[in-house]
Coordinates of C-alpha atoms and ligand atoms in Angstrom, one line a residue:
M1 CA 0.0 0.0 0.0
R2 CA 1.1 3.6 -0.5
D3 CA 2.4 5.7 2.3
S4 CA -0.3 8.2 2.9
R5 CA 1.7 10.5 5.3
P6 CA 2.3 13.9 3.9
A7 CA 5.9 15.2 3.8
P8 CA 6.7 17.7 6.5
G9 CA 5.3 21.1 5.6
A10 CA 3.4 19.7 2.7
T11 CA -0.3 20.2 2.0
D12 CA -2.2 17.1 3.1
A13 CA -4.4 17.0 0.0
R14 CA -5.8 13.5 0.9
D15 CA -7.5 14.2 4.1
P16 CA -10.6 16.3 3.4
A17 CA -11.0 17.0 7.1
T18 CA -7.6 18.8 7.4
A19 CA -6.9 19.7 3.8
D20 CA -5.7 23.1 2.8
T21 CA -8.0 24.7 0.4
G22 CA -5.0 25.0 -1.9
W23 CA -5.0 21.2 -2.6
W24 CA -5.4 21.8 -6.3
R25 CA -2.0 23.7 -6.5
E26 CA -0.1 20.5 -6.5
A27 CA -2.5 17.6 -6.9
V28 CA -2.1 14.6 -9.2
V29 CA -5.4 14.1 -10.9
Y30 CA -6.3 10.8 -12.7
Q31 CA -8.5 11.2 -15.8
V32 CA -11.3 8.7 -16.1
Y33 CA -12.7 8.2 -19.6
V34 CA -15.7 6.4 -18.2
R35 CA -16.7 4.5 -21.3
S36 CA -13.3 2.7 -21.3
F37 CA -12.4 2.5 -17.6
A38 CA -14.4 -0.5 -16.2
D39 CA -17.7 -2.1 -17.1
S40 CA -19.8 -3.5 -14.3
D41 CA -22.9 -4.6 -16.1
G42 CA -21.5 -6.5 -19.0
D43 CA -22.6 -4.4 -21.9
G44 CA -19.1 -3.7 -23.1
L45 CA -19.2 -0.1 -22.1
G46 CA -17.5 1.3 -19.0
D47 CA -19.9 2.7 -16.3
V48 CA -20.1 4.4 -12.9
G49 CA -20.4 1.0 -11.2
G50 CA -17.2 -0.1 -12.8
L51 CA -15.5 3.1 -11.6
R52 CA -16.8 2.5 -8.1
A53 CA -15.5 -1.0 -8.1
R54 CA -12.0 0.1 -9.2
L55 CA -11.5 3.0 -6.9
P56 CA -9.0 0.9 -4.9
H57 CA -6.7 1.0 -7.9
L58 CA -6.6 4.8 -7.7
V59 CA -6.1 4.8 -4.0
D60 CA -3.3 2.3 -4.4
L61 CA -1.7 4.4 -7.2
G62 CA -1.7 7.4 -4.8
V63 CA -3.5 10.1 -6.9
D64 CA -5.4 13.0 -5.1
A65 CA -8.4 13.4 -7.4
L66 CA -10.3 12.1 -10.4
W67 CA -11.5 14.0 -13.4
I68 CA -14.4 12.1 -15.0
N69 CA -15.1 12.8 -18.7
P70 CA -18.8 13.7 -19.4
W71 CA -21.2 11.1 -17.9
Y72 CA -24.4 12.9 -18.8
P73 CA -27.2 11.6 -21.0
S74 CA -26.0 11.8 -24.6
P75 CA -26.5 10.3 -28.0
M76 CA -22.7 9.9 -28.1
A77 CA -22.1 11.7 -31.3
D78 CA -18.8 12.8 -29.7
G79 CA -18.2 10.4 -26.9
G80 CA -20.5 12.3 -24.5
Y81 CA -19.3 15.8 -25.3
D82 CA -22.7 16.1 -26.9
V83 CA -24.8 16.6 -23.8
A84 CA -28.6 16.2 -23.8
D85 CA -29.1 16.9 -20.1
Y86 CA -26.5 18.5 -17.9
R87 CA -28.1 17.5 -14.7
D88 CA -28.4 13.8 -14.9
V89 CA -26.3 10.7 -15.8
E90 CA -26.3 8.7 -19.0
P91 CA -28.4 5.6 -18.5
A92 CA -25.7 3.4 -20.1
F93 CA -23.4 4.6 -17.4
G94 CA -25.7 4.4 -14.4
T95 CA -28.0 6.7 -12.5
L96 CA -27.8 9.9 -10.5
A97 CA -27.9 7.8 -7.4
D98 CA -24.9 5.8 -8.6
A99 CA -23.1 9.1 -9.2
E100 CA -23.9 10.2 -5.7
E101 CA -22.6 6.9 -4.3
L102 CA -19.4 7.3 -6.3
L103 CA -18.9 10.8 -4.9
A104 CA -19.4 9.5 -1.3
E105 CA -17.0 6.6 -1.8
A106 CA -14.4 8.6 -3.5
H107 CA -14.5 11.2 -0.7
A108 CA -14.3 8.5 1.9
A109 CA -11.2 7.2 0.2
G110 CA -9.6 10.7 0.2
L111 CA -10.1 11.3 -3.5
R112 CA -11.6 14.5 -4.8
V113 CA -13.8 14.4 -7.9
L114 CA -13.9 16.8 -10.8
L115 CA -16.5 16.6 -13.5
D116 CA -16.4 17.9 -17.0
V117 CA -18.7 20.8 -17.9
V118 CA -19.4 21.3 -21.6
P119 CA -20.6 25.0 -22.0
N120 CA -19.7 25.7 -25.6
H121 CA -22.3 23.4 -27.2
S122 CA -25.0 20.9 -26.3
S123 CA -26.3 17.9 -28.2
D124 CA -28.8 18.2 -30.9
A125 CA -30.9 16.0 -28.7
H126 CA -31.0 18.7 -25.9
P127 CA -34.6 19.7 -25.4
W128 CA -33.7 23.4 -26.1
F129 CA -32.3 22.5 -29.6
R130 CA -35.3 20.3 -30.4
E131 CA -37.6 23.2 -29.5
A132 CA -35.4 25.5 -31.6
L133 CA -35.8 23.2 -34.6
A134 CA -39.5 23.0 -34.0
G135 CA -39.6 26.8 -34.4
S136 CA -39.5 28.3 -30.9
A137 CA -38.0 31.8 -31.3
A138 CA -36.9 31.8 -27.6
A139 CA -35.1 28.4 -28.0
R140 CA -33.5 29.5 -31.3
A141 CA -32.0 32.5 -29.5
R142 CA -30.1 30.2 -27.2
F143 CA -28.1 28.8 -30.2
V144 CA -26.4 30.5 -33.2
F145 CA -28.8 30.3 -36.2
R146 CA -28.0 32.5 -39.2
P147 CA -29.3 32.8 -42.8
G148 CA -26.9 31.4 -45.4
R149 CA -25.0 33.5 -48.0
G150 CA -25.2 33.4 -51.7
P151 CA -28.2 32.8 -53.9
A152 CA -31.1 31.3 -51.9
G153 CA -28.8 31.2 -48.8
A154 CA -27.2 28.0 -50.0
E155 CA -23.7 28.9 -48.7
P156 CA -22.7 28.8 -45.0
P157 CA -22.9 32.1 -43.1
N158 CA -19.1 32.4 -42.8
D159 CA -15.9 30.5 -43.6
W160 CA -15.4 28.9 -40.2
E161 CA -14.4 25.2 -40.1
S162 CA -15.4 22.6 -37.6
A163 CA -12.5 21.5 -35.4
F164 CA -13.3 18.0 -36.7
G165 CA -13.2 18.9 -40.4
G166 CA -15.7 20.4 -42.9
P167 CA -17.8 23.5 -42.4
A168 CA -18.8 24.6 -38.9
W169 CA -22.4 25.2 -40.1
T170 CA -25.3 22.8 -41.0
R171 CA -28.4 23.9 -42.8
T172 CA -31.8 23.3 -41.2
H173 CA -34.8 22.1 -43.2
A174 CA -38.5 22.4 -42.5
A175 CA -40.7 19.3 -42.3
D176 CA -41.6 19.6 -46.0
G177 CA -37.9 19.7 -46.9
T178 CA -37.7 23.5 -47.5
P179 CA -34.2 24.7 -46.6
G180 CA -33.9 27.3 -43.8
D181 CA -31.2 28.9 -41.7
W182 CA -27.9 27.4 -40.7
Y183 CA -26.7 26.6 -37.2
L184 CA -23.2 26.9 -35.9
H185 CA -21.3 23.9 -34.6
L186 CA -17.6 24.3 -34.0
F187 CA -17.4 20.5 -33.5
A188 CA -19.8 17.8 -34.9
P189 CA -23.2 18.7 -36.4
G190 CA -24.7 17.0 -33.4
Q191 CA -23.1 19.6 -31.1
P192 CA -24.8 23.0 -31.8
D193 CA -23.0 26.0 -30.2
F194 CA -24.8 28.0 -27.5
D195 CA -25.2 31.7 -27.9
W196 CA -23.5 33.0 -24.8
T197 CA -24.8 36.5 -25.3
N198 CA -28.2 35.1 -24.2
P199 CA -28.7 35.4 -20.4
E200 CA -30.7 32.2 -20.3
V201 CA -27.7 30.3 -21.4
R202 CA -25.6 31.8 -18.6
E203 CA -28.3 31.2 -16.0
D204 CA -28.7 27.6 -17.0
F205 CA -25.0 26.9 -16.6
V206 CA -25.0 28.5 -13.2
R207 CA -27.8 26.0 -12.3
T208 CA -25.7 23.2 -13.6
L209 CA -22.6 24.2 -11.7
R210 CA -24.7 24.5 -8.5
F211 CA -26.5 21.2 -9.1
W212 CA -23.2 19.3 -9.0
F213 CA -21.5 21.5 -6.4
D214 CA -24.4 20.9 -4.1
R215 CA -23.9 17.2 -4.5
G216 CA -20.3 17.6 -3.3
V217 CA -18.4 17.7 -6.6
D218 CA -15.1 19.3 -6.0
G219 CA -14.7 21.1 -9.3
F220 CA -15.0 21.0 -13.1
R221 CA -12.8 20.7 -16.1
I222 CA -14.2 23.2 -18.6
D223 CA -14.4 21.9 -22.1
V224 CA -13.4 24.2 -24.9
A225 CA -13.1 27.0 -22.3
H226 CA -11.7 29.4 -25.0
G227 CA -14.7 28.9 -27.3
L228 CA -17.8 30.4 -25.7
V229 CA -17.6 33.9 -26.9
K230 CA -17.5 34.7 -30.6
T231 CA -16.6 38.0 -32.3
E232 CA -19.7 40.1 -32.8
G233 CA -21.1 39.7 -36.3
L234 CA -19.4 36.4 -36.8
P235 CA -16.9 37.7 -39.4
D236 CA -15.0 35.3 -41.7
A237 CA -11.8 34.0 -40.2
D238 CA -9.9 34.5 -43.5
L239 CA -7.1 32.1 -42.4
P240 CA -4.0 31.9 -44.5
P241 CA -3.4 28.5 -46.0
G242 CA -1.7 26.2 -43.5
A243 CA -2.6 28.4 -40.5
D244 CA -2.5 26.4 -37.2
R245 CA -4.1 27.1 -33.8
S246 CA -1.7 29.9 -33.2
H247 CA -3.5 32.1 -35.7
P248 CA -6.1 34.5 -34.2
H249 CA -9.7 33.4 -35.1
P250 CA -13.0 35.1 -34.3
A251 CA -14.4 31.9 -32.8
W252 CA -11.6 31.3 -30.3
D253 CA -10.1 32.9 -27.2
Q254 CA -12.0 36.1 -27.4
D255 CA -11.5 38.5 -24.4
G256 CA -15.2 38.5 -23.6
V257 CA -14.9 34.9 -22.3
H258 CA -13.1 36.0 -19.1
E259 CA -16.2 37.7 -17.7
I260 CA -18.0 34.4 -17.7
Y261 CA -15.3 32.8 -15.6
R262 CA -15.2 35.6 -13.1
E263 CA -18.9 34.8 -12.4
W264 CA -18.1 31.1 -12.2
R265 CA -15.3 31.8 -9.8
R266 CA -17.6 33.7 -7.5
I267 CA -19.9 30.7 -7.4
A268 CA -17.1 28.3 -6.7
D269 CA -15.8 30.5 -4.0
S270 CA -19.2 30.6 -2.3
Y271 CA -18.9 26.9 -1.4
D272 CA -17.0 25.5 1.6
P273 CA -14.5 24.2 0.7
P274 CA -14.3 26.3 -2.4
R275 CA -14.7 24.4 -5.6
V276 CA -12.1 24.6 -8.4
F277 CA -11.8 24.7 -12.2
V278 CA -9.3 23.5 -14.8
A279 CA -9.6 25.0 -18.2
E280 CA -9.2 23.2 -21.5
A281 CA -8.1 26.1 -23.6
W282 CA -6.0 25.7 -26.7
V283 CA -4.7 29.2 -27.0
R284 CA -1.8 30.7 -28.8
S285 CA 0.7 31.4 -26.0
S286 CA 1.4 30.8 -22.4
E287 CA 0.6 34.5 -21.8
R288 CA -2.9 34.1 -23.3
L289 CA -3.4 31.0 -21.2
A290 CA -2.3 32.9 -18.0
D291 CA -5.2 35.3 -18.6
Y292 CA -7.6 32.5 -17.7
L293 CA -5.7 32.1 -14.5
R294 CA -5.9 35.6 -13.0
P295 CA -6.8 35.4 -9.3
D296 CA -10.5 36.1 -9.9
E297 CA -10.9 33.6 -12.8
L298 CA -10.0 29.9 -13.1
H299 CA -7.6 28.0 -10.8
T300 CA -5.7 26.0 -13.4
A301 CA -5.5 25.3 -17.1
F302 CA -3.8 22.5 -19.0
Q303 CA -0.4 23.4 -20.4
F304 CA -0.7 21.7 -23.8
D305 CA 2.6 22.9 -25.1
F306 CA 4.2 20.4 -22.7
L307 CA 2.1 17.6 -24.3
R308 CA 3.0 18.8 -27.8
A309 CA 6.7 19.0 -27.1
P310 CA 8.8 16.4 -28.7
W311 CA 11.2 14.2 -26.8
R312 CA 14.0 16.9 -26.9
A313 CA 15.6 18.2 -23.7
D314 CA 15.9 21.8 -25.0
L315 CA 12.2 22.0 -26.0
L316 CA 10.9 20.3 -22.9
R317 CA 12.9 22.7 -20.8
S318 CA 11.9 25.9 -22.7
V319 CA 8.2 24.9 -22.7
A320 CA 8.4 24.2 -18.9
E321 CA 10.2 27.4 -18.1
E322 CA 7.9 29.5 -20.2
A323 CA 4.8 27.9 -18.7
L324 CA 6.1 28.3 -15.1
A325 CA 7.0 31.9 -15.7
A326 CA 3.6 32.8 -17.3
A327 CA 1.6 31.1 -14.6
A328 CA 3.7 32.6 -11.8
R329 CA 3.0 36.1 -13.1
V330 CA -0.6 35.6 -12.1
G331 CA 0.1 33.5 -9.0
A332 CA -1.2 30.3 -10.5
P333 CA 0.3 26.8 -10.6
S334 CA 1.1 25.2 -13.9
T335 CA -0.8 22.1 -15.0
W336 CA 1.1 19.4 -16.8
V337 CA -0.3 16.6 -18.9
L338 CA 1.3 14.1 -21.3
S339 CA -1.8 12.3 -22.7
N340 CA -5.6 12.6 -22.7
H341 CA -8.5 11.2 -24.6
D342 CA -7.9 13.6 -27.5
V343 CA -4.3 12.9 -28.5
P344 CA -2.3 9.9 -29.5
R345 CA -0.9 8.3 -26.3
H346 CA 2.7 9.5 -25.6
V347 CA 4.3 6.0 -25.7
T348 CA 3.4 6.1 -29.4
R349 CA 4.2 9.8 -29.9
Y350 CA 7.7 9.2 -28.6
A351 CA 8.1 6.1 -30.6
R352 CA 8.8 7.8 -33.9
P353 CA 11.5 10.2 -35.0
Q354 CA 11.0 13.3 -33.1
P355 CA 10.2 16.7 -34.8
E356 CA 12.6 19.6 -34.3
A357 CA 9.9 21.9 -32.9
V358 CA 6.7 21.9 -30.8
L359 CA 4.2 20.9 -33.5
D360 CA 0.4 21.3 -33.7
L361 CA -1.1 17.8 -33.6
D362 CA -2.1 17.9 -37.2
A363 CA 1.4 18.7 -38.2
Y364 CA 2.7 16.0 -35.9
R365 CA 0.5 13.5 -37.6
E366 CA 1.9 14.5 -41.0
H367 CA 5.4 14.4 -39.6
S368 CA 5.0 10.9 -38.3
S369 CA 3.0 9.4 -41.1
G370 CA 4.6 6.4 -42.7
Q371 CA 7.1 6.0 -39.8
V372 CA 6.9 2.6 -38.1
P373 CA 6.8 3.2 -34.3
D374 CA 9.5 1.7 -32.1
L375 CA 7.3 1.1 -29.1
A376 CA 10.2 -0.1 -26.8
T377 CA 11.9 3.3 -27.3
G378 CA 8.5 5.1 -26.9
L379 CA 7.9 3.3 -23.6
R380 CA 11.4 4.1 -22.2
R381 CA 10.8 7.7 -23.0
A382 CA 7.3 7.7 -21.6
R383 CA 8.6 6.3 -18.3
A384 CA 11.3 9.1 -18.3
A385 CA 8.7 11.7 -19.2
A386 CA 6.6 10.7 -16.3
L387 CA 9.4 11.3 -13.9
L388 CA 9.9 14.8 -15.4
M389 CA 6.2 15.7 -15.3
L390 CA 5.7 14.5 -11.7
A391 CA 8.7 16.5 -10.5
L392 CA 7.6 19.8 -12.0
P393 CA 5.9 22.2 -9.6
G394 CA 2.2 22.4 -10.1
T395 CA -0.5 19.9 -10.8
A396 CA -0.3 16.9 -13.0
Y397 CA -2.9 14.9 -14.9
V398 CA -2.5 11.1 -15.5
Y399 CA -4.7 9.8 -18.3
Q400 CA -6.1 6.3 -17.6
G401 CA -3.8 3.6 -18.9
E402 CA -0.8 5.8 -18.9
E403 CA 0.2 4.3 -15.6
L404 CA 0.2 0.9 -17.4
G405 CA 2.3 2.1 -20.3
L406 CA -0.4 1.6 -22.9
E407 CA 0.3 2.7 -26.4
E408 CA -2.0 4.2 -29.0
V409 CA -4.0 1.4 -30.8
E410 CA -3.4 2.4 -34.4
D411 CA -4.8 -0.7 -36.1
L412 CA -8.5 -0.6 -35.0
P413 CA -10.8 -1.9 -37.7
D414 CA -12.3 1.1 -39.5
A415 CA -15.8 -0.2 -39.1
L416 CA -15.5 0.0 -35.4
R417 CA -14.3 3.6 -35.3
Q418 CA -16.7 5.9 -33.5
D419 CA -14.9 9.2 -33.3
P420 CA -16.7 11.8 -35.5
V421 CA -13.3 13.0 -36.6
W422 CA -13.0 9.9 -38.8
V423 CA -16.1 10.7 -40.8
Q424 CA -15.8 14.5 -40.8
S425 CA -12.2 14.4 -42.0
G426 CA -13.4 12.4 -45.0
F427 CA -11.7 9.3 -43.6
T428 CA -8.2 10.9 -43.7
D429 CA -7.8 11.3 -39.9
P430 CA -8.3 8.0 -37.9
G431 CA -9.5 10.1 -35.0
R432 CA -9.1 9.5 -31.3
D433 CA -10.5 6.0 -30.7
G434 CA -7.0 4.6 -30.5
C435 CA -6.4 6.3 -27.1
R436 CA -9.8 5.3 -25.8
V437 CA -9.5 1.5 -25.9
P438 CA -10.8 -0.2 -22.7
L439 CA -8.3 -0.8 -20.0
P440 CA -6.9 -4.3 -19.2
W441 CA -7.4 -5.2 -15.6
T442 CA -6.5 -8.8 -15.6
G443 CA -4.0 -10.9 -17.6
E444 CA -6.7 -13.3 -18.6
G445 CA -10.3 -13.4 -19.8
P446 CA -11.9 -12.2 -23.0
S447 CA -12.0 -8.5 -22.2
L448 CA -8.9 -8.6 -19.8
G449 CA -11.2 -8.0 -16.9
F450 CA -12.8 -4.9 -18.4
S451 CA -16.2 -6.5 -18.3
P452 CA -17.5 -9.1 -15.9
S453 CA -16.9 -12.7 -17.1
G454 CA -19.4 -14.0 -19.6
A455 CA -20.1 -10.5 -20.9
G456 CA -20.1 -9.3 -24.5
R457 CA -17.1 -7.7 -26.2
P458 CA -15.7 -4.3 -25.1
W459 CA -16.8 -1.4 -27.3
L460 CA -13.4 -1.3 -28.9
P461 CA -11.1 -4.4 -29.1
Q462 CA -8.0 -4.5 -26.9
P463 CA -4.7 -5.7 -28.4
P464 CA -3.9 -9.2 -27.2
H465 CA -0.5 -8.2 -25.8
W466 CA -2.2 -5.9 -23.3
A467 CA -2.7 -9.1 -21.3
G468 CA 0.9 -8.5 -20.2
L469 CA 0.2 -4.9 -19.2
A470 CA -2.9 -5.6 -17.1
V471 CA -3.2 -4.0 -13.7
D472 CA -3.0 -7.4 -11.8
V473 CA 0.1 -8.4 -13.8
Q474 CA 1.9 -5.1 -13.1
R475 CA 0.8 -4.5 -9.5
D476 CA 3.4 -6.6 -7.7
D477 CA 6.2 -6.2 -10.3
P478 CA 8.6 -3.6 -9.0
A479 CA 9.9 -3.0 -12.5
S480 CA 6.5 -2.3 -14.0
V481 CA 5.2 1.1 -15.2
L482 CA 2.5 0.9 -12.6
S483 CA 5.2 0.5 -9.8
L484 CA 7.1 3.4 -11.3
Y485 CA 4.1 5.7 -11.1
R486 CA 3.2 4.5 -7.6
D487 CA 6.8 5.1 -6.4
A488 CA 7.0 8.5 -8.1
L489 CA 3.8 9.6 -6.5
R490 CA 4.9 8.5 -3.1
L491 CA 8.4 10.1 -3.4
R492 CA 6.8 13.3 -4.9
R493 CA 4.7 13.5 -1.7
E494 CA 7.8 12.9 0.5
H495 CA 10.2 15.2 -1.2
L496 CA 8.6 17.7 -3.5
L497 CA 5.2 18.8 -2.3
G498 CA 4.8 22.0 -0.4
R499 CA 7.6 23.8 -2.2
D500 CA 7.5 25.9 -5.3
D501 CA 11.2 26.4 -5.9
V502 CA 12.5 25.3 -9.3
A503 CA 15.8 25.8 -11.2
F504 CA 17.1 24.5 -14.4
P505 CA 20.9 24.4 -14.0
P506 CA 23.0 24.2 -17.1
A507 CA 23.3 20.7 -18.6
A508 CA 25.0 18.9 -21.5
P509 CA 23.2 19.0 -24.8
G510 CA 20.3 16.7 -24.9
V511 CA 20.1 16.6 -21.1
L512 CA 17.6 18.4 -18.9
V513 CA 18.4 19.0 -15.2
L514 CA 15.7 20.3 -12.9
R515 CA 16.5 21.1 -9.3
R516 CA 13.9 21.4 -6.5
G517 CA 15.4 21.7 -3.0
D518 CA 17.5 18.7 -2.4
V519 CA 16.1 16.8 -5.3
E520 CA 17.7 16.8 -8.7
V521 CA 15.9 15.4 -11.8
T522 CA 18.1 14.4 -14.7
V523 CA 16.5 13.6 -18.0
N524 CA 18.7 12.1 -20.7
T525 CA 17.1 12.4 -24.2
T526 CA 20.4 11.5 -25.9
A527 CA 21.4 8.1 -27.3
E528 CA 24.3 7.8 -24.9
P529 CA 24.5 7.2 -21.1
V530 CA 25.3 10.3 -18.9
A531 CA 26.6 10.7 -15.4
L532 CA 24.2 11.5 -12.6
P533 CA 25.0 14.2 -9.9
A534 CA 26.5 13.0 -6.7
G535 CA 23.9 11.9 -4.1
R536 CA 21.5 9.2 -3.3
L537 CA 19.3 7.7 -6.1
L538 CA 15.6 8.0 -5.2
L539 CA 14.1 6.6 -8.4
A540 CA 15.1 5.9 -12.0
S541 CA 12.9 5.2 -15.0
T542 CA 15.2 2.3 -16.0
P543 CA 17.9 0.5 -14.2
L544 CA 21.2 2.5 -14.1
G545 CA 24.1 1.2 -16.3
D546 CA 27.7 0.4 -15.5
G547 CA 29.3 2.9 -13.2
G548 CA 25.9 4.3 -12.1
L549 CA 25.3 6.0 -15.5
L550 CA 21.9 7.1 -16.6
P551 CA 21.1 5.2 -19.8
A552 CA 19.7 6.8 -23.0
D553 CA 16.1 7.9 -22.9
A554 CA 15.9 7.7 -19.2
A555 CA 15.4 9.9 -16.1
A556 CA 16.3 9.8 -12.5
W557 CA 15.6 11.6 -9.2
T558 CA 18.6 11.9 -6.9
T559 CA 18.9 13.7 -3.6
R560 CA 21.7 15.4 -1.7
G561 CA 19.6 15.2 1.4
Ligands
NOJ601 C1 -12.6 18.8 -26.1 C2 -12.8 17.4 -25.7 O1 -11.7 17.0 -24.9 C3 -13.0 16.6 -26.9 O2 -13.0 15.2 -26.6 C4 -14.3 17.0 -27.6 O3 -14.4 16.3 -28.8 C5 -14.3 18.5 -27.8 N1 -13.8 19.3 -26.7 C6 -15.7 19.0 -28.1 O4 -16.4 19.0 -27.0

């Protein structure tokens, strides 16, 4: 079992009775993609019952909190990010009563629980959107309906593209087939954007926040936090060819969005203990991201440049330094993440020749296409990257399965793909199903313990070799990825929490050194072994070589204390 004692002077984030309200400043949060975590009723889909049954895994791992991806009623046009009712639970996942049980059990186990709020858009099955299509003017005013351009309005109202591919507009039709206005969807057609200039939209989200806060939810991850407010008049984006996310766009990261979060912060602060937020905001610089973290706005925001950085010491260092500096200017902690349910798992990202720069994910896909992954190298690097991430000051998110060393499943049969990206990209982008494959819990059984025995197949097939990566196979193996994460979380608590000092002393090319108090973290991204600083070894991502050298693609924590 893990050692649950906090290090001297550290925040005891695990004991709600004594916890500092700043627990979120250095928490490790485990991301639960509920469809793929654990299935309790045998339908091949993960559910709340499965999560409840597997809470001991998270306690044993030593995380402080969970973030649960949307579990609300949804037609699943986008894996639950198309919400039909914000204040209930999807029947395939369980009931509201199950959710309340989960909250109680997680809290009793010392785990906080963050949910995922999806304010930019709903589902086209949301009652408001149905009323809008049926002709209610009040309901239409909660979404973004516009007449088309060109003769007979046959062209979309502007040139915006959906993040999943294709136009961001779909035309509506009357019952007799007569074409009408278009509605905006920055994502799938089944995800109509709300109009945040409408006070009813604002009020309804306040109700949703309160609904879950009143049930003890500790906070929210905010989906597409940078999307809610659009430039007035919805002008064309006029993007130059090849423009990436760093290019300003009238749909994204508009200054007006901050006022919404000031209101949300006041609501979160009115609870005891105060509730917290983490923003998903893909913005063009660490400075823009820090704007979301001003003291009267959101508590934390994912630092995606770290996730996008290739396995190169200089880039990992510059991204980390820049992020820390930008967040520090507004008094916020940085929030590190290596993988999530939207990006190829980092074992696989690191398994191909690494780009020379921090690339947008589309550019990364192009860069790596046609290159065969070397998964053994990817895994070595992933283990090392975990030791870097977990040593950085701030909060860290661990995506389910990362603690098992799972790779992206790149060979799913096309017929089973469910991500709308696959269809909307015209079958050129395989989408995100490959990082959403159900977890292996046991080394045996038809679904590797994901579903109860005798159940149907999991919603996506697991690679057979994941039997060797199952939780019960790794649990007692001191060399496993699971043991590495567990050890790192324990040592983080003992040596690193409660301090915000950080220095990056000079290091040889290809080597990153990070110093925090008595602990020195050495990350070797070169192909040659390097010497470690004098001191006691706390943890290494791979066994040290002859003479105590740190091998290629490895990291170690040493201490002078
Ligand atoms: C970000 C979520 O993480 C992703 O899964 C989803 O497709 C989009 N937002 C749209 O909600």
